[in-house]
């Protein structure tokens, strides 16, 4: 008997289905045997559909508890014909169990309930399963394994059966007798607690696995090196983990067993503030909190740091991994406890240790020597009237010079004979710590030396008694030779030594080292800075600056104008240190600010007082009726220092707004003088009527001659008014002449010339029979003369009585249109001018 192997079994809650080929034997009835006898019988309903016969075993709810046996026998048929009874049915040819609830054993194994139907159709001792983890301890050579436990036998509950499960993890597959499968997974690992023991992590939870090859640990999504896992068990994993990051952080930890991952468990590395300074309760102040992990990682997108002291917030000033600085306001209630708890929070991670701020406890951190003063630095110093000072264990009076308002700096009045001492203080009836103060010798220059002064006086303070009689020396560190100079004059008063040195350096910065006995002091001083009172430029382009503290050679002094250093090609004596002179070069621009640099010290900035220098005058165009413009060429021309006067034929013209180019080398000046007479003019700078030396140039203004463009046309036999259009007509008009060109020399005067404007004049022609012997319509010359200026043009045209009237009309119309156009232009121009 053969069976259909592909899709031949179906297991349902209410039925079992087996499919056969049309010619195969099939089950008709089955009996469940117990102790060799039938204890429960059931029948199949079979239906043929083409070549497939489907046999269904109906299952009622009450049948489930009865469907178990030590063996199953069946009666078979073939195409409705009885074949046999007593056929022992192997589970290889029967539907699989139907699992009705989740089956997830613990990784440790043990009794686990497998719930389903048809589990005990034939009582099982065990079933096989497939294990994908080839390195597991429970693996057979042939790739099949016992189910992770054995079925509990002889159980009264045939639906919920206990299995004694072997240990395991991850994904597994049960293989039923008919080779169909059921997939399940062991329970996922779960982290319940993590103990952080400095260099190790102890992870406690459930459903870990005891085979390290199947165990992984993630910390912030990074899988740790398997070699760092120390030990594994079902409830505990121990691994090496030395967190050395100096930043507060939260880390997510996960355990994976057979690639199934646990919940994310967070461990924190909180800030640990370890110490804090004290501040005055009634004034508040700057808290400096020291410790470790006091900030978050720079790679973090968030760095939210807060510090609270009791109920008060401390405003963050700065933070680093081992220090937080913050400003704490005074206590609003001075009766509050002098000790307040400090809470540091880094991105929500707070410190777990306890640190208290104790108010009003004086402390000294260090000292500094500022010239001849000793500054004690610390906090809670109180005030000058209540704070007591102990030097070398003894209370001393009148030694406090000042205490700043924050009570963090105390300045001592140290006696000159005290060089090394221990100091402490008492404030608010609380004594501070004690520090050692070692006072160093200090040298003070008595006054800023003037440039060129060689004798420099110093006062030496805190000179040890063993050195008091030694001769002071000074070494100028600027020099390559490191020459040592002895004091030429020494005076001693207790531990104060006055001394004087002859130093050849006469300007700039001086680095020095003074030595007396075995005490040394290094510092620097500077000579006085150069000061310029004024700088003037003369007509020879020599600049002279007057002031003080100038250098005595050009090696010591540089000159900067408009932020550019200028080269000096001519030295003029200035040994008095109060003046300096130099020749300007052609390419130098001195219109900007000037300052001196003397041995590295800069002077004030000044504007050079210049005088204009004239070169020549350019007149690009002839002047017209209303004037024209000239270009004055020179140097140092500007509207601030140059008053220009132009005098033409005795008439003065003051030009205050000439247009200056950027370099100050030319001025363009409009001159509004009417023609036509040419004029001889004088150019004067800074004109003074009482000083004839102001004249710098004489030049001539040449005006344009009249030009004639068009005339009206008249009949000579009738005479009349002639209109002449042109340019550069001047008032008054002297003469208008019509010139014949027949060689006879005959001319015709146009009487009563009248000036209309600079583009139009008129005159009257008497009636005449004169014809100039030319053809009608030909042009002849006309001349206009005014004040010695004369213009001639061949534009005049006349008519006689016999001329064609139409030609005359056309000519008249053309001229009238010309006059109308000129009139319109004049009116528009007048309207435009009136609106300005």
Coordinates of C-alpha atoms in Angstrom, one line a residue, residues 401-771:
X401 CA 45.9 96.1 53.5
X402 CA 42.5 95.1 51.9
X403 CA 40.0 92.3 51.3
X404 CA 37.9 92.3 48.2
X405 CA 34.2 92.2 48.3
X406 CA 34.0 88.5 47.3
X407 CA 36.3 87.7 50.3
X408 CA 38.6 85.7 47.9
X409 CA 41.7 88.0 47.8
X410 CA 43.5 89.4 50.9
X411 CA 46.4 91.9 50.3
X412 CA 49.1 92.0 53.0
X413 CA 51.1 94.9 54.3
X414 CA 54.3 92.8 54.4
X415 CA 57.2 94.2 56.4
X416 CA 60.4 94.5 54.3
X417 CA 62.4 92.4 56.7
X418 CA 60.0 89.4 56.4
X419 CA 60.9 87.1 53.4
X420 CA 59.6 83.7 54.2
X421 CA 56.7 82.9 56.6
X422 CA 53.8 80.7 57.3
X423 CA 50.4 82.4 57.3
X424 CA 46.9 81.4 58.4
X425 CA 43.8 83.4 59.4
X426 CA 40.8 83.3 61.6
X427 CA 37.4 84.5 60.3
X428 CA 33.9 84.0 61.8
X429 CA 35.7 82.4 64.7
X430 CA 36.9 79.6 62.4
X431 CA 40.6 79.1 61.7
X432 CA 41.8 78.5 58.2
X433 CA 44.5 76.2 56.9
X434 CA 48.1 77.4 56.8
X435 CA 50.4 77.9 53.8
X436 CA 54.0 79.0 53.3
X437 CA 54.8 82.3 51.7
X438 CA 58.2 82.9 50.1
X439 CA 58.5 86.6 49.2
X440 CA 60.8 87.3 46.2
X441 CA 62.9 90.3 45.7
X442 CA 61.1 93.0 43.6
X443 CA 62.7 95.8 41.6
X444 CA 60.7 99.0 40.9
X445 CA 61.9 101.6 38.4
X446 CA 61.5 105.0 40.0
X447 CA 60.1 106.8 37.0
X448 CA 59.6 106.3 33.3
X449 CA 62.9 107.3 31.7
X450 CA 63.0 109.9 28.9
X451 CA 64.5 109.0 25.5
X452 CA 68.2 109.5 25.6
X453 CA 68.5 109.4 29.4
X454 CA 71.2 107.0 30.4
X455 CA 70.9 107.1 34.2
X456 CA 68.1 104.8 35.3
X457 CA 67.1 104.6 39.0
X458 CA 65.7 101.4 40.7
X459 CA 64.4 100.6 44.2
X460 CA 64.9 96.9 45.3
X461 CA 62.5 95.6 47.9
X462 CA 62.6 92.4 50.1
X463 CA 66.4 92.1 49.9
X464 CA 67.7 89.4 52.2
X465 CA 69.9 90.6 55.0
X466 CA 72.7 88.4 53.7
X467 CA 72.6 90.3 50.4
X468 CA 72.0 93.8 51.7
X469 CA 75.6 94.9 51.3
X470 CA 76.2 93.4 47.9
X471 CA 76.6 95.7 44.9
X472 CA 73.5 95.4 42.6
X473 CA 74.2 94.6 38.9
X474 CA 71.9 94.8 35.9
X475 CA 72.0 92.7 32.7
X476 CA 70.3 94.0 29.6
X477 CA 68.7 91.0 28.0
X478 CA 68.0 92.7 24.7
X479 CA 71.7 92.7 23.8
X480 CA 73.6 89.8 22.4
X481 CA 76.5 90.4 24.7
X482 CA 74.5 90.2 27.9
X483 CA 76.7 93.0 29.3
X484 CA 76.6 93.2 33.1
X485 CA 76.5 96.8 34.5
X486 CA 77.2 97.6 38.1
X487 CA 75.3 100.2 40.1
X488 CA 77.1 103.5 40.3
X489 CA 75.1 104.7 43.3
X490 CA 73.7 102.5 46.0
X491 CA 71.7 103.4 49.2
X492 CA 70.5 100.9 51.8
X493 CA 67.5 101.4 54.2
X494 CA 66.8 98.1 56.1
X495 CA 65.8 95.7 53.3
X496 CA 65.2 98.4 50.7
X497 CA 68.1 99.1 48.3
X498 CA 68.2 102.1 46.0
X499 CA 70.5 101.8 43.0
X500 CA 71.4 103.6 39.7
X501 CA 72.7 102.3 36.5
X502 CA 74.2 103.9 33.3
X503 CA 72.4 102.1 30.4
X504 CA 73.3 102.9 26.8
X505 CA 70.0 101.8 25.4
X506 CA 68.1 105.1 25.0
X507 CA 64.6 104.1 23.7
X508 CA 62.0 101.4 23.4
X509 CA 61.5 98.3 25.5
X510 CA 64.3 97.0 27.8
X511 CA 64.3 93.5 29.2
X512 CA 66.6 93.2 32.2
X513 CA 67.7 91.1 35.1
X514 CA 68.8 92.7 38.4
X515 CA 71.0 90.7 40.7
X516 CA 72.1 91.4 44.3
X517 CA 73.9 88.6 46.1
X518 CA 72.0 85.4 45.4
X519 CA 68.7 87.1 44.6
X520 CA 67.6 87.8 41.0
X521 CA 64.6 89.6 39.5
X522 CA 63.7 89.8 35.8
X523 CA 61.3 92.3 34.3
X524 CA 61.1 95.0 31.7
X525 CA 60.5 98.7 31.4
X526 CA 60.1 101.1 28.5
X527 CA 61.3 104.6 27.7
X528 CA 58.6 107.2 27.2
X529 CA 56.6 106.8 24.0
X530 CA 57.1 109.4 21.2
X531 CA 54.6 112.2 21.2
X532 CA 54.0 114.4 18.1
X533 CA 52.7 117.9 18.5
X534 CA 52.5 118.7 14.8
X535 CA 54.0 117.9 11.4
X536 CA 54.3 120.5 8.6
X537 CA 55.2 120.2 4.9
X538 CA 57.2 123.1 3.3
X539 CA 57.5 124.1 -0.3
X540 CA 60.5 121.9 -0.8
X541 CA 58.4 118.9 0.2
X542 CA 60.3 118.4 3.5
X543 CA 58.2 117.2 6.4
X544 CA 59.2 118.4 9.9
X545 CA 57.5 116.9 13.0
X546 CA 57.8 118.6 16.4
X547 CA 57.3 116.7 19.7
X548 CA 59.4 114.7 22.1
X549 CA 60.9 111.3 22.6
X550 CA 62.0 110.9 19.0
X551 CA 64.9 108.7 18.2
X552 CA 68.3 110.1 17.5
X553 CA 68.9 108.1 14.3
X554 CA 66.9 106.7 11.4
X555 CA 67.9 103.2 12.6
X556 CA 65.7 103.8 15.6
X557 CA 62.8 105.5 13.9
X558 CA 60.4 104.5 11.2
X559 CA 57.7 106.7 9.7
X560 CA 54.3 105.4 8.8
X561 CA 51.8 107.3 6.7
X562 CA 48.4 105.9 5.8
X563 CA 49.5 102.6 7.4
X564 CA 52.4 102.3 5.0
X565 CA 56.1 102.7 6.0
X566 CA 57.9 105.2 3.8
X567 CA 61.5 105.2 2.9
X568 CA 63.7 108.1 4.0
X569 CA 66.3 109.2 1.6
X570 CA 67.6 112.3 3.3
X571 CA 68.5 112.7 7.0
X572 CA 68.3 116.0 8.7
X573 CA 69.8 116.7 12.1
X574 CA 67.3 115.9 15.0
X575 CA 69.7 115.2 17.9
X576 CA 67.5 117.0 20.3
X577 CA 65.0 114.1 20.3
X578 CA 62.3 116.8 19.8
X579 CA 62.1 117.1 16.0
X580 CA 62.5 115.0 13.0
X581 CA 62.6 116.0 9.3
X582 CA 62.5 114.0 6.2
X583 CA 62.2 114.5 2.4
X584 CA 59.1 113.2 0.8
X585 CA 59.5 111.0 -2.3
X586 CA 57.6 111.6 -5.5
X587 CA 55.5 108.4 -5.0
X588 CA 54.6 109.0 -1.3
X589 CA 51.1 109.9 -0.4
X590 CA 50.9 112.1 2.7
X591 CA 47.2 112.8 2.8
X592 CA 46.6 110.1 5.5
X593 CA 47.6 110.0 9.2
X594 CA 51.2 109.9 10.2
X595 CA 52.8 108.3 13.2
X596 CA 56.3 107.4 14.3
X597 CA 57.6 104.1 15.6
X598 CA 60.7 104.7 17.8
X599 CA 62.4 101.5 19.0
X600 CA 59.1 99.6 18.9
X601 CA 57.0 102.3 20.6
X602 CA 54.3 104.0 18.6
X603 CA 53.4 107.7 18.8
X604 CA 50.0 109.3 18.5
X605 CA 48.7 109.9 15.0
X606 CA 48.5 113.3 13.3
X607 CA 47.5 114.8 9.9
X608 CA 50.4 116.6 8.2
X609 CA 49.9 120.3 7.7
X610 CA 50.5 120.6 4.0
X611 CA 50.7 123.6 1.6
X612 CA 49.6 123.2 -2.0
X613 CA 52.3 122.9 -4.6
X614 CA 51.4 124.2 -8.1
X615 CA 52.7 122.6 -11.4
X616 CA 50.6 123.9 -14.3
X617 CA 47.2 124.7 -15.6
X618 CA 45.4 122.8 -18.3
X619 CA 42.5 124.3 -20.3
X620 CA 41.0 121.4 -22.3
X621 CA 38.5 123.5 -24.3
X622 CA 37.9 127.0 -25.5
X623 CA 35.5 129.0 -23.3
X624 CA 31.9 129.5 -24.6
X625 CA 29.4 132.2 -24.0
X626 CA 28.9 131.4 -20.3
X627 CA 32.5 130.4 -19.5
X628 CA 34.2 127.0 -19.1
X629 CA 36.6 125.0 -16.8
X630 CA 40.3 124.8 -16.1
X631 CA 42.3 122.0 -14.5
X632 CA 44.9 123.0 -11.8
X633 CA 47.7 120.4 -11.6
X634 CA 49.9 120.1 -8.6
X635 CA 50.4 118.2 -5.3
X636 CA 48.7 118.3 -1.9
X637 CA 45.7 120.0 -3.3
X638 CA 42.6 119.7 -1.1
X639 CA 39.7 121.7 -0.1
X640 CA 40.8 121.9 3.6
X641 CA 44.2 123.6 3.0
X642 CA 43.7 125.3 -0.3
X643 CA 41.7 128.6 -0.8
X644 CA 41.7 129.2 -4.5
X645 CA 41.3 132.7 -6.0
X646 CA 41.2 133.4 -9.7
X647 CA 41.6 137.0 -10.8
X648 CA 40.7 137.9 -14.4
X649 CA 41.1 141.4 -15.7
X650 CA 40.9 142.7 -12.2
X651 CA 37.8 140.7 -11.3
X652 CA 38.2 138.2 -8.4
X653 CA 36.6 134.7 -8.5
X654 CA 36.7 132.6 -5.3
X655 CA 36.3 128.9 -6.2
X656 CA 35.6 127.1 -2.9
X657 CA 34.1 123.9 -4.4
X658 CA 36.5 122.8 -7.0
X659 CA 36.4 119.1 -7.7
X660 CA 39.4 117.3 -6.2
X661 CA 40.7 114.0 -7.5
X662 CA 41.4 111.2 -4.9
X663 CA 45.2 111.6 -5.0
X664 CA 45.1 115.4 -4.4
X665 CA 47.0 116.1 -7.6
X666 CA 44.4 118.0 -9.6
X667 CA 41.5 120.4 -9.1
X668 CA 38.8 120.9 -11.8
X669 CA 37.3 124.4 -11.4
X670 CA 34.3 125.8 -13.3
X671 CA 34.7 129.5 -14.2
X672 CA 31.5 131.3 -15.0
X673 CA 32.8 134.4 -16.9
X674 CA 30.9 135.7 -20.0
X675 CA 32.7 136.3 -23.2
X676 CA 33.5 137.3 -25.8
X677 CA 36.6 139.1 -24.7
X678 CA 39.6 136.9 -24.0
X679 CA 40.9 137.4 -20.5
X680 CA 44.3 137.2 -18.8
X681 CA 43.9 135.6 -15.3
X682 CA 46.0 135.0 -12.3
X683 CA 45.8 131.9 -10.0
X684 CA 46.3 132.6 -6.3
X685 CA 46.5 130.1 -3.4
X686 CA 45.4 131.3 0.0
X687 CA 45.0 134.9 -1.4
X688 CA 46.0 137.8 0.7
X689 CA 45.6 141.3 -0.9
X690 CA 48.6 142.5 1.1
X691 CA 50.9 139.8 -0.2
X692 CA 51.8 139.8 -3.9
X693 CA 53.7 136.6 -3.5
X694 CA 50.4 134.6 -3.5
X695 CA 50.4 134.5 -7.4
X696 CA 51.4 131.0 -8.5
X697 CA 50.4 131.2 -12.3
X698 CA 49.1 133.5 -15.0
X699 CA 47.0 132.1 -17.8
X700 CA 44.7 133.2 -20.7
X701 CA 41.0 132.4 -21.2
X702 CA 40.2 132.2 -25.0
X703 CA 36.6 132.3 -26.0
X704 CA 35.0 130.7 -29.0
X705 CA 34.1 132.8 -32.1
X706 CA 30.5 132.9 -33.3
X707 CA 29.4 130.1 -35.6
X708 CA 26.4 130.4 -38.0
X709 CA 24.3 127.4 -38.8
X710 CA 21.1 128.8 -40.6
X711 CA 19.4 132.0 -41.7
X712 CA 16.0 132.9 -42.8
X713 CA 15.3 133.6 -46.5
X714 CA 14.2 137.1 -47.6
X715 CA 13.5 138.9 -51.0
X716 CA 16.2 141.5 -51.4
X717 CA 13.9 143.6 -53.6
X718 CA 11.5 143.8 -50.7
X719 CA 14.0 143.8 -47.8
X720 CA 13.1 142.8 -44.2
X721 CA 14.3 141.2 -41.0
X722 CA 16.9 138.5 -41.3
X723 CA 17.0 135.8 -38.5
X724 CA 20.4 134.1 -37.9
X725 CA 20.7 130.8 -36.0
X726 CA 24.0 129.6 -34.6
X727 CA 26.2 129.4 -31.5
X728 CA 28.3 131.6 -29.2
X729 CA 26.7 134.9 -30.1
X730 CA 27.7 137.6 -27.7
X731 CA 26.1 140.8 -26.6
X732 CA 26.3 143.3 -28.1
X733 CA 26.4 142.4 -31.8
X734 CA 28.7 144.8 -33.7
X735 CA 28.0 144.0 -37.3
X736 CA 26.3 141.6 -39.7
X737 CA 27.6 141.5 -43.3
X738 CA 26.5 139.6 -46.4
X739 CA 29.7 139.0 -48.4
X740 CA 29.7 138.7 -52.1
X741 CA 31.9 136.1 -53.7
X742 CA 32.0 137.4 -57.3
X743 CA 35.4 139.0 -56.8
X744 CA 34.1 142.5 -56.8
X745 CA 34.5 143.0 -53.1
X746 CA 30.9 144.2 -52.8
X747 CA 29.2 143.5 -49.5
X748 CA 25.8 144.1 -48.1
X749 CA 25.3 145.3 -44.5
X750 CA 22.4 144.0 -42.4
X751 CA 21.5 146.9 -40.3
X752 CA 20.2 147.2 -36.7
X753 CA 21.7 143.8 -35.4
X754 CA 20.0 142.6 -32.3
X755 CA 21.2 140.0 -29.7
X756 CA 18.3 137.6 -28.8
X757 CA 20.4 134.9 -27.0
X758 CA 23.6 133.1 -27.6
X759 CA 22.1 131.0 -30.4
X760 CA 19.9 133.7 -32.2
X761 CA 20.3 137.2 -33.5
X762 CA 18.4 139.4 -36.0
X763 CA 19.1 142.3 -38.4
X764 CA 17.3 144.4 -41.0
X765 CA 18.1 144.3 -44.8
X766 CA 17.1 147.4 -46.8
X767 CA 15.2 146.8 -50.1
X768 CA 17.8 146.6 -52.9
X769 CA 18.2 145.6 -56.5
X770 CA 21.6 144.2 -55.8
X771 CA 21.8 140.5 -56.8

